[in-house]
Coordinates of C-alpha atoms in Angstrom, one line a residue:
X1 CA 0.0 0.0 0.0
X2 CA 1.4 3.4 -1.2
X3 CA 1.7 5.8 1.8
X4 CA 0.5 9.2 1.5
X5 CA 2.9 11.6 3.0
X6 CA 5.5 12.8 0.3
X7 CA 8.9 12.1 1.0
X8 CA 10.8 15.7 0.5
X9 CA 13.7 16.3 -1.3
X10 CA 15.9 19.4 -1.2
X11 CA 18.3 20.0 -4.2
X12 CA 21.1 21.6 -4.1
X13 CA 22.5 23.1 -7.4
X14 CA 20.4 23.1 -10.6
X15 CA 22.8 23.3 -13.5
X16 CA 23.3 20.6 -16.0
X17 CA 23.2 17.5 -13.8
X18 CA 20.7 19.2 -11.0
X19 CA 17.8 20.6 -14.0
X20 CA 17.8 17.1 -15.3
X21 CA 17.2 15.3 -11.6
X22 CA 14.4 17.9 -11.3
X23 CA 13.0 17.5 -14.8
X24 CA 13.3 13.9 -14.1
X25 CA 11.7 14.0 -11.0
X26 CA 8.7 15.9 -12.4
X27 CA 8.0 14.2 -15.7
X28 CA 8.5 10.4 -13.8
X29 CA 6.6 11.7 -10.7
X30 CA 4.1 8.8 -10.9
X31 CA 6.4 5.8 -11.4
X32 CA 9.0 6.9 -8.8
X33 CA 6.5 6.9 -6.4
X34 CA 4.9 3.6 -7.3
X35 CA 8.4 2.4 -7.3
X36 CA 9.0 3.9 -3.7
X37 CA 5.6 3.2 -2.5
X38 CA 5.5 7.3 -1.5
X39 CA 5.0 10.2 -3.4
X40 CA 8.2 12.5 -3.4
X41 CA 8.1 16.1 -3.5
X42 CA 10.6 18.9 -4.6
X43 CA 10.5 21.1 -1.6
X44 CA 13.6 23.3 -2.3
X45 CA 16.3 24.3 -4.7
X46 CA 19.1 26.0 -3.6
X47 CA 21.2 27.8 -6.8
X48 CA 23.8 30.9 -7.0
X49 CA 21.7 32.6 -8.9
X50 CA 17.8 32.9 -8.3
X51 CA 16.8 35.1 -11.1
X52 CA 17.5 32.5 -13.7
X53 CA 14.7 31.3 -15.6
X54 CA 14.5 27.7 -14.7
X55 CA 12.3 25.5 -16.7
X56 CA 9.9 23.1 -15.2
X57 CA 10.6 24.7 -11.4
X58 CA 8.5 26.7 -9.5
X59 CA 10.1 29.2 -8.7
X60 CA 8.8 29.4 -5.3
X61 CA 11.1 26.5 -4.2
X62 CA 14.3 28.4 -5.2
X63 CA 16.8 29.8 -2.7
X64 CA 20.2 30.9 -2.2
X65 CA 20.0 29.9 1.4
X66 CA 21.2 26.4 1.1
X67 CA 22.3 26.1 4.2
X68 CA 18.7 26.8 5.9
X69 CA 17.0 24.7 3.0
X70 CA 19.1 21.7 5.2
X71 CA 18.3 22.5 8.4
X72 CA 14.4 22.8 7.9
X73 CA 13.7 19.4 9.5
X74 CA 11.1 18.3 7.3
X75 CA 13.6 17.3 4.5
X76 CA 13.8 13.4 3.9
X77 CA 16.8 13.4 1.4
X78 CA 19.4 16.1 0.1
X79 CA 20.8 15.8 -3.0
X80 CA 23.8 17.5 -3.4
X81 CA 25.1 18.1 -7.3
X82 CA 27.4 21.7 -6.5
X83 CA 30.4 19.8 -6.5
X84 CA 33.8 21.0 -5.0
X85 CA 35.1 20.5 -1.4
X86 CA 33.2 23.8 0.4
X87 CA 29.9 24.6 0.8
X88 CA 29.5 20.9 0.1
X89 CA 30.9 19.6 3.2
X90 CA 29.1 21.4 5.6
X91 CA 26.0 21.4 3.7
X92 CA 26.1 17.4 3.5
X93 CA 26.7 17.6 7.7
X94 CA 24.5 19.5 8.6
X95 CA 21.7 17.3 6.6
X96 CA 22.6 14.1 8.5
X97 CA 22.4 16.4 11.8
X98 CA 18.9 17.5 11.1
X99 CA 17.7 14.9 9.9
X100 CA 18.2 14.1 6.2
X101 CA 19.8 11.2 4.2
X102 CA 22.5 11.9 1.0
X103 CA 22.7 11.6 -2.7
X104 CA 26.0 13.0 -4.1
X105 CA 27.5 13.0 -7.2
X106 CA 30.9 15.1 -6.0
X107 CA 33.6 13.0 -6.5
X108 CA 36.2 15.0 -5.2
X109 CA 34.9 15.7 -1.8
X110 CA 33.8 11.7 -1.4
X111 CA 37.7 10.9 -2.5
X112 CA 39.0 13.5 -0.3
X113 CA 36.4 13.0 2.8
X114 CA 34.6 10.1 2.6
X115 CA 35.9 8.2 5.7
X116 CA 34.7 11.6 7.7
X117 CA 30.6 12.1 5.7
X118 CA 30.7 8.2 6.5
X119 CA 31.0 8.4 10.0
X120 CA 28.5 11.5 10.1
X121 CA 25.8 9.6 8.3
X122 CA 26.5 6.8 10.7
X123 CA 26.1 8.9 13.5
X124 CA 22.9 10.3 12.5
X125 CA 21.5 7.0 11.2
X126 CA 21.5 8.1 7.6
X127 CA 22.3 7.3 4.2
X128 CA 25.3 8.4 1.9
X129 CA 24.8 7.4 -1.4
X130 CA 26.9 8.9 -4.7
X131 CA 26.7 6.2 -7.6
X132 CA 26.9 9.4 -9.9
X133 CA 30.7 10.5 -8.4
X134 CA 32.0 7.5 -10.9
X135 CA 31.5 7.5 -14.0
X136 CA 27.6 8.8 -14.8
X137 CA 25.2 6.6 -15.5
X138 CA 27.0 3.2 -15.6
X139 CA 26.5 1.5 -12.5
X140 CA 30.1 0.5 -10.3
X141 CA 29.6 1.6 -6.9
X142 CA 26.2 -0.9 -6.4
X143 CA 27.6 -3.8 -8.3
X144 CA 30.8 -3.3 -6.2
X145 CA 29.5 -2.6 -3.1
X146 CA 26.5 -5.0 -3.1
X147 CA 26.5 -7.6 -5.7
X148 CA 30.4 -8.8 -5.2
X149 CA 30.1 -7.9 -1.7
X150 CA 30.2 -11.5 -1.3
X151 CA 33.6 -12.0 -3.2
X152 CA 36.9 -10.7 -3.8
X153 CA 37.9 -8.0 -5.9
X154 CA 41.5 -8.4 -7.1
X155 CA 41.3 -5.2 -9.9
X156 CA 39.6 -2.5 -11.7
X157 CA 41.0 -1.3 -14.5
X158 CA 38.7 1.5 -16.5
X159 CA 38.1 4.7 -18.6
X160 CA 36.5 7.0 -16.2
X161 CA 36.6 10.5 -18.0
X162 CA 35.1 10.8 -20.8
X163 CA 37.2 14.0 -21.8
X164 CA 40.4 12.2 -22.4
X165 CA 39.3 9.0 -23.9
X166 CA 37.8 11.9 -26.3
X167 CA 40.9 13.3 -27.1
X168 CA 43.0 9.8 -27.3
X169 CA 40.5 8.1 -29.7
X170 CA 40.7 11.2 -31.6
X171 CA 44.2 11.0 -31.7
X172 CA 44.2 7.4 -32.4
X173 CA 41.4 7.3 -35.2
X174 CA 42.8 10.9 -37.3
X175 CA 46.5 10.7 -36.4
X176 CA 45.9 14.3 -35.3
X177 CA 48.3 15.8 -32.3
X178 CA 46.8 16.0 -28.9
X179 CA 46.3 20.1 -29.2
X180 CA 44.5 19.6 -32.2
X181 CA 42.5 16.9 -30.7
X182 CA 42.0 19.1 -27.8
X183 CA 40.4 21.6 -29.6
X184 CA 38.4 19.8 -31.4
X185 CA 37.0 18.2 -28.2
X186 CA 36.5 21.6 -26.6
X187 CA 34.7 22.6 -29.9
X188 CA 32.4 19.6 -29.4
X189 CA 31.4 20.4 -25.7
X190 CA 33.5 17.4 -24.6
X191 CA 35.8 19.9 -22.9
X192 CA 35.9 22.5 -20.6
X193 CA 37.1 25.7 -21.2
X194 CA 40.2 24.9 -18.4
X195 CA 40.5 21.0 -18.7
X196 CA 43.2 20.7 -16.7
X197 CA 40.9 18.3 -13.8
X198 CA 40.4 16.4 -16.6
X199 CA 43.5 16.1 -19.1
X200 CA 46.2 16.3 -15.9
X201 CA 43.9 13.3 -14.9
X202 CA 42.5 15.0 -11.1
X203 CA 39.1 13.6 -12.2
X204 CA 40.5 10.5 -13.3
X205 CA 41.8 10.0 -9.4
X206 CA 39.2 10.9 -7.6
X207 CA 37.3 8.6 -9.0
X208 CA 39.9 5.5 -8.4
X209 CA 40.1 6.4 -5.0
X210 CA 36.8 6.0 -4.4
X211 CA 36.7 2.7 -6.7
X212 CA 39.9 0.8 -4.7
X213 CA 38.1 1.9 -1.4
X214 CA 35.1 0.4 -2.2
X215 CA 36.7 -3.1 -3.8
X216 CA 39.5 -3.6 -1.6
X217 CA 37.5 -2.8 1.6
X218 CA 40.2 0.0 2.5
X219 CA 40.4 3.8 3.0
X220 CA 42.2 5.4 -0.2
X221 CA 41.7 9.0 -0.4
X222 CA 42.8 11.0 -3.3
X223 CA 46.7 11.7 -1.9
X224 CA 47.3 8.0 -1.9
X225 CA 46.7 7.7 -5.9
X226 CA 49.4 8.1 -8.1
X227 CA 48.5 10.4 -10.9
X228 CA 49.7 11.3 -14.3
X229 CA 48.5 13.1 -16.8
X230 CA 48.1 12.8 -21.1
X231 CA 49.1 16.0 -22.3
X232 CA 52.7 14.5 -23.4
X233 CA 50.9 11.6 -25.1
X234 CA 52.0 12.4 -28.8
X235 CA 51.1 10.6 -32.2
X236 CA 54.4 9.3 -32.3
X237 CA 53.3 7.2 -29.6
X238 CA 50.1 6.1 -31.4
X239 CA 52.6 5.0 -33.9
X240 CA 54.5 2.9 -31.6
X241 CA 51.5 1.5 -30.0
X242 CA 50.2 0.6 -33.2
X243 CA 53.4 -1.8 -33.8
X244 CA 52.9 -3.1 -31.1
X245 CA 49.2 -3.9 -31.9
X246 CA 47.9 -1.7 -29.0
X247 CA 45.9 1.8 -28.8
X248 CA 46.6 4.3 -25.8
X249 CA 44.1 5.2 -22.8
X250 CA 44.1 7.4 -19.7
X251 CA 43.5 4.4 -17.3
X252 CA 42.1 4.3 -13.8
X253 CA 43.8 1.2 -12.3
X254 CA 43.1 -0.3 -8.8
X255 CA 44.9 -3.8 -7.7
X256 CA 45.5 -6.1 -4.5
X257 CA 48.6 -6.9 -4.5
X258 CA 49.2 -11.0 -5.4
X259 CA 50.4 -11.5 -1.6
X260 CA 47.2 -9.5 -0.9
X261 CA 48.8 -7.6 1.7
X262 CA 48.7 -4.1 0.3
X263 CA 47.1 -2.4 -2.9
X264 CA 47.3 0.2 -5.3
X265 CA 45.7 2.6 -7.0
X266 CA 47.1 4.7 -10.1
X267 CA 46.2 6.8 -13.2
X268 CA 48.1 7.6 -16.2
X269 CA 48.3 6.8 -20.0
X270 CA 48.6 3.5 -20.9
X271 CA 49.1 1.1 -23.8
X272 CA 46.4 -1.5 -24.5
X273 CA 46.3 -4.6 -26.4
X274 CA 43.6 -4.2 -29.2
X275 CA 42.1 -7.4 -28.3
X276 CA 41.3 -6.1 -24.8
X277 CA 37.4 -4.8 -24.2
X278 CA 38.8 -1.7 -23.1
X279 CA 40.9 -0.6 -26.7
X280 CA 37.6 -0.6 -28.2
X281 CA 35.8 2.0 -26.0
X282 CA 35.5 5.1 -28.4
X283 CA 34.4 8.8 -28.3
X284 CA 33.5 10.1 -24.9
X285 CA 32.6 6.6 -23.4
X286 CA 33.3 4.9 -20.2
X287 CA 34.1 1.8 -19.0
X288 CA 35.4 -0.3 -16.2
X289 CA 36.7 -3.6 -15.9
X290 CA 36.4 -6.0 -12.8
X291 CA 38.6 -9.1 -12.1
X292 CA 37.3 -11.0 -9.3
X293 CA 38.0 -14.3 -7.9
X294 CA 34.6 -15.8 -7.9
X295 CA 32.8 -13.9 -10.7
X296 CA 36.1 -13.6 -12.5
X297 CA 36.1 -10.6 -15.6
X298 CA 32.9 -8.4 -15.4
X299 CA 32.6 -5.4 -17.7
X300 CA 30.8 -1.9 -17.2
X301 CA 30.0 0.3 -20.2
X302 CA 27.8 3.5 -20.9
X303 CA 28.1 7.3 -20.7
X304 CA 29.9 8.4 -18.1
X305 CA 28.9 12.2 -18.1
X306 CA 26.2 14.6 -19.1
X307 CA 23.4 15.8 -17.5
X308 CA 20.9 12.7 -18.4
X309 CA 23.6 10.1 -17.8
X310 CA 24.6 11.6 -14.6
X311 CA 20.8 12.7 -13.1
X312 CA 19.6 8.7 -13.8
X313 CA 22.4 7.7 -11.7
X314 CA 21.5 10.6 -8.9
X315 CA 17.7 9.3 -9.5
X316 CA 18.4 5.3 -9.2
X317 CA 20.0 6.4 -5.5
X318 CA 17.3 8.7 -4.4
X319 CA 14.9 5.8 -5.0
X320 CA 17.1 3.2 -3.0
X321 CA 17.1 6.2 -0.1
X322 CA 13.7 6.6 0.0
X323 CA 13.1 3.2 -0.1
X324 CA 14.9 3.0 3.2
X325 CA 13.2 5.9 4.8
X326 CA 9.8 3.9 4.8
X327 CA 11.5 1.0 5.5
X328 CA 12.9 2.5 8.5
X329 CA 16.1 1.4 7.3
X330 CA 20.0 2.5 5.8
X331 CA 21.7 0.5 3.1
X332 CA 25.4 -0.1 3.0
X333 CA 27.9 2.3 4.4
X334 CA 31.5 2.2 4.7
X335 CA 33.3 -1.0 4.2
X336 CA 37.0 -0.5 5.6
X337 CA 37.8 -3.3 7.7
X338 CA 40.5 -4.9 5.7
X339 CA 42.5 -1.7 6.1
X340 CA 45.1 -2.6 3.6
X341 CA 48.3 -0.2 3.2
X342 CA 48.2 1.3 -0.1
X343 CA 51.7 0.6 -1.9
X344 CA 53.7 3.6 -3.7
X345 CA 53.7 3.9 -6.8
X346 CA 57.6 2.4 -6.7
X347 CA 56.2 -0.7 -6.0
X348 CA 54.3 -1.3 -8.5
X349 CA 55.2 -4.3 -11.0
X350 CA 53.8 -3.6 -14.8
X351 CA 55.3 -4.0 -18.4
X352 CA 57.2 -0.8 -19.9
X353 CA 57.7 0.7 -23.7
X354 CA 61.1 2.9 -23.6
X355 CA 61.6 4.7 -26.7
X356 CA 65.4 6.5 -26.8
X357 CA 66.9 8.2 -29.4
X358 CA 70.8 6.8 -29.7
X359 CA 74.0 7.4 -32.0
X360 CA 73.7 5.4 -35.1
X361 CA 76.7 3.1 -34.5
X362 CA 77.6 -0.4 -33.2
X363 CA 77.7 -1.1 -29.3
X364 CA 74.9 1.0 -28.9
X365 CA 72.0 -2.0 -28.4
X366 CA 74.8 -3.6 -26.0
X367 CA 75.8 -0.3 -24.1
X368 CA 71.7 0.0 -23.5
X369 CA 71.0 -3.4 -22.7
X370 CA 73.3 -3.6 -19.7
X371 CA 71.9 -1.0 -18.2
X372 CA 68.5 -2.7 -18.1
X373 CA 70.2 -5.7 -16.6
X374 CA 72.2 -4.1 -14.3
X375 CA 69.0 -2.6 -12.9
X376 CA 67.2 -5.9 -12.9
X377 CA 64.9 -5.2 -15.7
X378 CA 64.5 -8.1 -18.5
X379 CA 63.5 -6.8 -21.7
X380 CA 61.1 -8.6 -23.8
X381 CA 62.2 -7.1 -27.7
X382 CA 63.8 -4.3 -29.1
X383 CA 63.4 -2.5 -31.9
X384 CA 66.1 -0.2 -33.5
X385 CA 66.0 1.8 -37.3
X386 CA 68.0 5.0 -38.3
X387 CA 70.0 6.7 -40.8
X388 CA 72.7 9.2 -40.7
X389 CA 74.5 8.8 -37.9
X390 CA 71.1 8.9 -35.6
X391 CA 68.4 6.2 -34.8
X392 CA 65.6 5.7 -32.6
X393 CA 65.6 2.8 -29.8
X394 CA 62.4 1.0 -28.8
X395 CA 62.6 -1.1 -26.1
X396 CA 59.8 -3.1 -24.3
X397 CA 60.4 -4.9 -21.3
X398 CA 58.9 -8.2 -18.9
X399 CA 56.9 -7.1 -15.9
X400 CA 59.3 -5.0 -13.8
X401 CA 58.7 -2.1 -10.8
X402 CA 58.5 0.8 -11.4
X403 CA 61.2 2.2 -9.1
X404 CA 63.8 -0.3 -10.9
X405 CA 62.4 1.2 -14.3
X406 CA 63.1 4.9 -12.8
X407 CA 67.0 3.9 -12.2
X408 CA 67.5 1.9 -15.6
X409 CA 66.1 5.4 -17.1
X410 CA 68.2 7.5 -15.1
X411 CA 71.4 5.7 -15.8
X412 CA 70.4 5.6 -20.1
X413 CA 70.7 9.4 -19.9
X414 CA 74.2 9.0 -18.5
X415 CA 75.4 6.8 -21.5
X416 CA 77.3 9.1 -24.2
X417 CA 75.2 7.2 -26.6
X418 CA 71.8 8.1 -25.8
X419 CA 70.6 11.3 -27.3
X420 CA 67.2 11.4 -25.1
X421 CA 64.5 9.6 -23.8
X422 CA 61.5 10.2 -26.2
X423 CA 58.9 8.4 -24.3
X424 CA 58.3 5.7 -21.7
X425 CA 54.7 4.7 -21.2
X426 CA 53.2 1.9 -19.3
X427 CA 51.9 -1.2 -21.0
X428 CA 48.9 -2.9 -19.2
X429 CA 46.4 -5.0 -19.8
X430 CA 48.2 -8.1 -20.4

């Protein structure tokens, strides 16, 4: 039996993501609540600016005053889609202290704080819900956190902004340079007018912070992932990775060690094999790949931005939240009990592509290769070609760390022989 008494929802922000989760909640008004078993009811918007014309909202329910909006005590659920670290915090506190269960889609303050809202909620008796921080509508965070809940994760590995793997494909497809690509993606709407977040790979991290702390049981905030960005990426490397019968990404990875005693969690441009799911993820897509021990390889694809995309996955945890209000209930919170150490980025083990430009003249492949084996790295083939006295030098290598990689490199600049290092890049997948 349906109950009668609306369920009330404040929203905070109303641009892009925040109009569609009101439009949404509007236009769907009679199946969300026959999927709740209540009716819900916008019952404020707080926005920057209240004299913009909002379509579909009366403007009655619009304030700048977020943080009274939260403290009315008659609000049921927040959902918070402002983003950044501050007001956001706060707001999201003082919700659970008044009485009010969480949506959020803000990535960065649930990489950065999460351990902290999770204890608040807890405190309170609420819920803390943000499917939408990762990766839009593609479900990860429920499929992680409640359908393998009952096995063990040993890696994700995933496209998880949509901005780069724009620009890469782009880059891959046209043979175009990663400025022109750029522009072309910021032409498109694909990037923002400063993409640094995106293109330096920020967004990227947040997001595989929150991913590793949900699979591996453990607290990873943001500082504990080890970041690199893709504006160096060039087509020379396309070239290379094309020899090599790969494509390049901007990957999220997260992995348990094989001892299972620490983990990891990275991003940074990476060659694929072109016979991996992930090389064939085009345009502005996302995607995620699980490896667990039970279920073994699971993949998750879709759009992973936008204001639709992003609003269904705000909308599919407001109706989970509601649920549990009637119920009298709160889903899943934080899972940290294994409270694994997570590894530096020196530790971890991965496959390497070296490309060095070298003198043209014999020794040179020897001179090179005992500097990989003094360093303990085995390499796996080499490449050489040149003319005139110069040549270029591509070496790829077994599984080796990285910090044993970093002093092989270090040492090939030394050598008399070695002109410069033109690129190293990771090769995973494998």
């Amino acid at each position: 039996m349906m109950r009668t008494r609306p369920l009330k929802v404040a929203l905070l922000g109303c641009g892009v993501v925040g109009s569609e989760v009101a439009r949404i909640m509007t236009t769907h008004a009679a199946d969300l609540a026959a999927r709740i078993g209540a009716p819900v009811e916008l019952a404020g918007v707080a926005v920057r600016r209240p004299d913009k014309v909002r379509e579909g909202i009366d403007p009655a329910l619009v304030t700048t005053d977020a943080t009274a909006l939260v403290k009315r005590g008659d609000i049921d659920v927040v959902v918070e889609v402002i983003g950044g670290i501050e007001p956001a915090r706060t707001l999201i506190t003082t919700a659970f202290a008044h009485g009010a269960s969480v949506v959020s889609a803000n990535k960065a303050l649930i990489a950065q704080d999460g351990a902290a809202l999770h204890a608040a909620a807890d405190e309170h008796g609420k819920d803390l819900y943000y499917e939408a921080a990762v990766a839009g509508a593609i479900p990860l965070i429920r499929p992680l956190r409640e359908s393998l809940a009952g096995d063990k994760v040993n890696r994700v590995l995933g496209i998880v902004n949509g901005t780069t793997n724009f620009i890469l494909d782009a880059m891959d497809s046209t043979g175009a340079g990663y400025q022109e690509a750029l522009d072309e993606a910021t032409a498109l709407g694909y990037a923002e007018a400063d993409p640094t977040a995106d293109v330096e790979g920020f967004d990227a991290a947040a997001k595989a912070a929150i991913l590793a702390g949900i699979a591996f049981h453990t607290r990873v905030r943001l500082d504990d992932v080890y970041r690199e960005g893709m504006t160096e990426v060039t087509a020379a490397d396309f070239a290379s990775a094309k020899e090599m019968g790969c494509t390049i990404k901007l990957l999220a990875i997260c992995e348990r060690a094989t001892d299972g005693g620490s983990v990891t969690a990275r991003v940074h441009p990476a060659m694929i094999p072109l016979s991996h799911p992930l090389a064939n993820v085009r345009e502005a897509y996302n995607a995620v790949f699980v490896e667990s021990e039970a279920a073994g390889q699971l993949m998750f694809y879709g759009p992973g931005a936008g204001g639709s995309p992003t609003a269904s996955a705000v909308l599919g945890d407001l109706v989970a939240v509601c649920r549990n209000r009637i119920g009298g209930a709160t889903g899943p919170g934080e899972s940290a009990y294994a409270a694994l150490p997570v590894s530096p980025m020196g530790d971890v083990v991965t496959r390497y592509h070296i490309s060095l430009d070298v003198a043209d003249k014999p020794g040179v492949l020897a001179q090179v290769a005992t500097v990989f084996a003094e360093h303990g790295v085995s390499i796996d083939t080499v490449r050489q070609s040149g003319k005139d006295g110069e040549a270029s030098l591509v070496v790829v290598t077994h599984r080796a760390s990285d910090a044993a990689l970093g002093g092989t490199v270090e040492a090939l600049r030394k050598l008399d022989t070695v002109r410069g290092v033109a690129s190293i890049m990771r090769v995973e997948g494998e």
